[in-house]
Every structure is written in C-alpha cells, then in structure tokens.
Short mmCIF file of C-alpha atoms and ligand atoms in Angstrom, two decimals:
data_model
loop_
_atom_site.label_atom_id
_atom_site.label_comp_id
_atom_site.label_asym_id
_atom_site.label_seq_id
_atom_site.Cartn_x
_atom_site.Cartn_y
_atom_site.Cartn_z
CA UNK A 1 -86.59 -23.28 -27.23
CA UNK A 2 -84.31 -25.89 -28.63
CA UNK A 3 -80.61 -26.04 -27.19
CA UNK A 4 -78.00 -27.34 -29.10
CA UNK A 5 -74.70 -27.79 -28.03
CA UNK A 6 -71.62 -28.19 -30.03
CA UNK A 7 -67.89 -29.69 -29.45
CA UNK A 8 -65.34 -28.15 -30.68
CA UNK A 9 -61.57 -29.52 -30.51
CA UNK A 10 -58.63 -27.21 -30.57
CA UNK A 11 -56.54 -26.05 -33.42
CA UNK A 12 -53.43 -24.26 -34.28
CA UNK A 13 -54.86 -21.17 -34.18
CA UNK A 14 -58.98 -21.43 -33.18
CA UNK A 15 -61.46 -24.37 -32.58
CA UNK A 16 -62.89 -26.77 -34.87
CA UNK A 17 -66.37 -28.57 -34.74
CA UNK A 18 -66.27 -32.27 -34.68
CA UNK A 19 -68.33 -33.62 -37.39
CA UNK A 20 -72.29 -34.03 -36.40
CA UNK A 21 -72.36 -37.85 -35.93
CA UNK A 22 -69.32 -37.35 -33.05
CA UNK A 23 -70.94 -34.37 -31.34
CA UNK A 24 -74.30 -36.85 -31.38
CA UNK A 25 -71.98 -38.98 -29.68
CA UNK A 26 -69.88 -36.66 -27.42
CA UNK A 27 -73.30 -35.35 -26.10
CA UNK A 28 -74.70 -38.66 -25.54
CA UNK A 29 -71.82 -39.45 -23.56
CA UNK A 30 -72.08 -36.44 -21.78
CA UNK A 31 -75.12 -35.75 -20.56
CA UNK A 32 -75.26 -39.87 -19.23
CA UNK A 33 -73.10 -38.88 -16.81
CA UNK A 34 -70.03 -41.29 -18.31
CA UNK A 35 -66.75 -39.93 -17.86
CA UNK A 36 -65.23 -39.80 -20.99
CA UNK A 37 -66.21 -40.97 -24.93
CA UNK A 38 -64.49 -42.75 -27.38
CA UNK A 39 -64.49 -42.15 -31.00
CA UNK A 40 -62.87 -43.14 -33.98
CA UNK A 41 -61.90 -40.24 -35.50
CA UNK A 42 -60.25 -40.81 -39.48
CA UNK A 43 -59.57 -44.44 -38.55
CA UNK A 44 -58.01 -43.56 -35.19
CA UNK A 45 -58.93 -44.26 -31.86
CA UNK A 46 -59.27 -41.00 -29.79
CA UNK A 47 -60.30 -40.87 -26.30
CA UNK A 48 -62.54 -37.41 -24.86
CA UNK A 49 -62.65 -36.60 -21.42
CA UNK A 50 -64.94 -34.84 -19.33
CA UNK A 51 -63.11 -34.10 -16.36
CA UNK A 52 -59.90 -32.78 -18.38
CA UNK A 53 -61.82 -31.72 -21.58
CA UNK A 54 -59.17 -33.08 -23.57
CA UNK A 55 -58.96 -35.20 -26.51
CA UNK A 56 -56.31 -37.90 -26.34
CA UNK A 57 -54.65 -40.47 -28.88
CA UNK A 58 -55.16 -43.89 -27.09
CA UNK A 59 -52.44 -45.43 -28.92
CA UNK A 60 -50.12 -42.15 -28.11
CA UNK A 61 -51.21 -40.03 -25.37
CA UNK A 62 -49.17 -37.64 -26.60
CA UNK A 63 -51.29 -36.41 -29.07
CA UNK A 64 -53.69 -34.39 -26.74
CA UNK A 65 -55.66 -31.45 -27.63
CA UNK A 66 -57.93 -29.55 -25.37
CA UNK A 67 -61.96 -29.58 -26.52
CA UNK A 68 -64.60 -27.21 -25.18
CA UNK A 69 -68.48 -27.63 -25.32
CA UNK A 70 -70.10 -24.35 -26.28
CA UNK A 71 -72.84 -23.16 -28.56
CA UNK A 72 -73.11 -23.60 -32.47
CA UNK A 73 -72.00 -19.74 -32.91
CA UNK A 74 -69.09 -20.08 -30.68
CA UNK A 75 -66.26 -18.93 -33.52
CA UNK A 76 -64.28 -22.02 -35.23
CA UNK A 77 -62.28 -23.13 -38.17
CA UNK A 78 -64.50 -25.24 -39.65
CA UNK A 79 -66.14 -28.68 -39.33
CA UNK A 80 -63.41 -31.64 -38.64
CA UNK A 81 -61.21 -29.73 -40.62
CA UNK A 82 -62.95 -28.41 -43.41
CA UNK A 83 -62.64 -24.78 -43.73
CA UNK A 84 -65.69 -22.65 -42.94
CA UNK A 85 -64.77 -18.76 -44.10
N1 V3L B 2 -61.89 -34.64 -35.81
C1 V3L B 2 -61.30 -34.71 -37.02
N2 V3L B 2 -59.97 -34.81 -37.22
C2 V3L B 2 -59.20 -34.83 -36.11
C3 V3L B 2 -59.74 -34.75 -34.80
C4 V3L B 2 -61.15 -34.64 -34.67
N3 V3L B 2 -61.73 -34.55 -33.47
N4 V3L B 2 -58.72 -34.79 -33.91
C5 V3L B 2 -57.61 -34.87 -34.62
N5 V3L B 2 -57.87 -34.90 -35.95
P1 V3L B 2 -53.62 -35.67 -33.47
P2 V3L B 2 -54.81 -26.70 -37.64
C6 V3L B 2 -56.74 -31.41 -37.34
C7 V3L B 2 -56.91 -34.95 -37.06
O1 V3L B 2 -54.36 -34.87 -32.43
O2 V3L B 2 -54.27 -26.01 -38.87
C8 V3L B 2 -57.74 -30.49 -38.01
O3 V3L B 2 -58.98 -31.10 -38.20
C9 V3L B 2 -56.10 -33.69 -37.05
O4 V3L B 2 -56.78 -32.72 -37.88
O5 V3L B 2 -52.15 -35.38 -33.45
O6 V3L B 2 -53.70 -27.16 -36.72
C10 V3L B 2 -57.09 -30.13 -39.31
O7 V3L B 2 -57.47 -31.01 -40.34
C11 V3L B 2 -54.76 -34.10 -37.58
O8 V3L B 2 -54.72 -33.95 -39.00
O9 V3L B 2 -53.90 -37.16 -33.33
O10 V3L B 2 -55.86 -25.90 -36.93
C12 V3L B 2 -55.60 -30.28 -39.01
O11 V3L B 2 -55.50 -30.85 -37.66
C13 V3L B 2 -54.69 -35.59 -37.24
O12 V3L B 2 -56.01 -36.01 -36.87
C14 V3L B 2 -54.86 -28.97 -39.00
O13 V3L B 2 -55.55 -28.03 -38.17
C15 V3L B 2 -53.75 -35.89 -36.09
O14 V3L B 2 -54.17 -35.23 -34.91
#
C-alpha cells in the first residue's frame, strides 16, 4: 500500500497543507535524517524543524508556527492558504 504523508502548518483556527513541491521537500528532509528544512515560502525564507516541529522566520524568529506531519485526511484549511470547503 502506498503511504503518503502530508505537512501541515498551523493556522488561526485549524492546519493548512503546505503546497506539494514543499511537502516533497519537508519529507525529503525528513526521512534523511537532517534536522530541520529550509524553504522559501512566498519569497521568504522559513526554517522547519524536526525536533520542535515548528516553522520559523529566519529573518524574525518571531514569526513561529507549530507544523505537524500527519496523513492527507488529517482535517485542514486548505492548501498554503487556499481555501478547501
Ligand atoms: N506556506 C504558505 N504560506 C505561508 C506559510 C507556508 N508554510 N507559512 C506562512 N505563510 P508568518 P489563518 C498563512 C504565510 O508565519 O486565517 C496562511 O497560509 C502566511 O499565510 O508570520 O491565520 C493564510 O494565507 C502569512 O500570510 O511569517 O489560518 C494566512 O496565514 C504570511 O506567510 C491566514 O491564515 C506570514 O506568516
């Protein structure tokens, strides 16, 4: 059987998905072992890690949100913003 995960970073109010070419990325990243990823993110610079599961600005760490890696049905928001009713 096929096993997909999916990333999900956190909202106001729920999860959303990180768009398909990150979560390619995050689980790259991941499952190599490395401790965190980086990813530019709508022309910012965001820094995931693995040990905290947050998401962090890297030019204001600040800006930190918590992520989670769960399945595809796991309920969110949307896709990197986009609402998904
Ligand atoms: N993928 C896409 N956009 C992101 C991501 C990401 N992983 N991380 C941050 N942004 P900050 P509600 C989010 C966007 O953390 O109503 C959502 O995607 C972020 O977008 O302070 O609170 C929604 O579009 C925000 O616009 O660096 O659930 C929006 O927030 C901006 O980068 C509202 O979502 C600054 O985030």
């Amino acid at each position: 059987a096929e096993e997909v995960c999916q990333w999900f970073y956190e909202g106001r109010n729920g999860w959303w998905k990180y768009d398909e070419r990150s979560n390619f990325e995050l689980e790259n990243a991941f499952n190599a072992g490395d401790p965190d990823c980086t990813l530019l993110l709508a022309g910012t610079l965001y820094n995931i890690d693995f040990q905290t599961m947050t998401q962090v600005r890297r030019s204001d760490q600040t800006r930190r949100r918590r992520v989670r890696r769960d399945t595809p049905s796991f309920p969110s928001k949307g896709i990197a913003g986009i609402k998904t009713d």
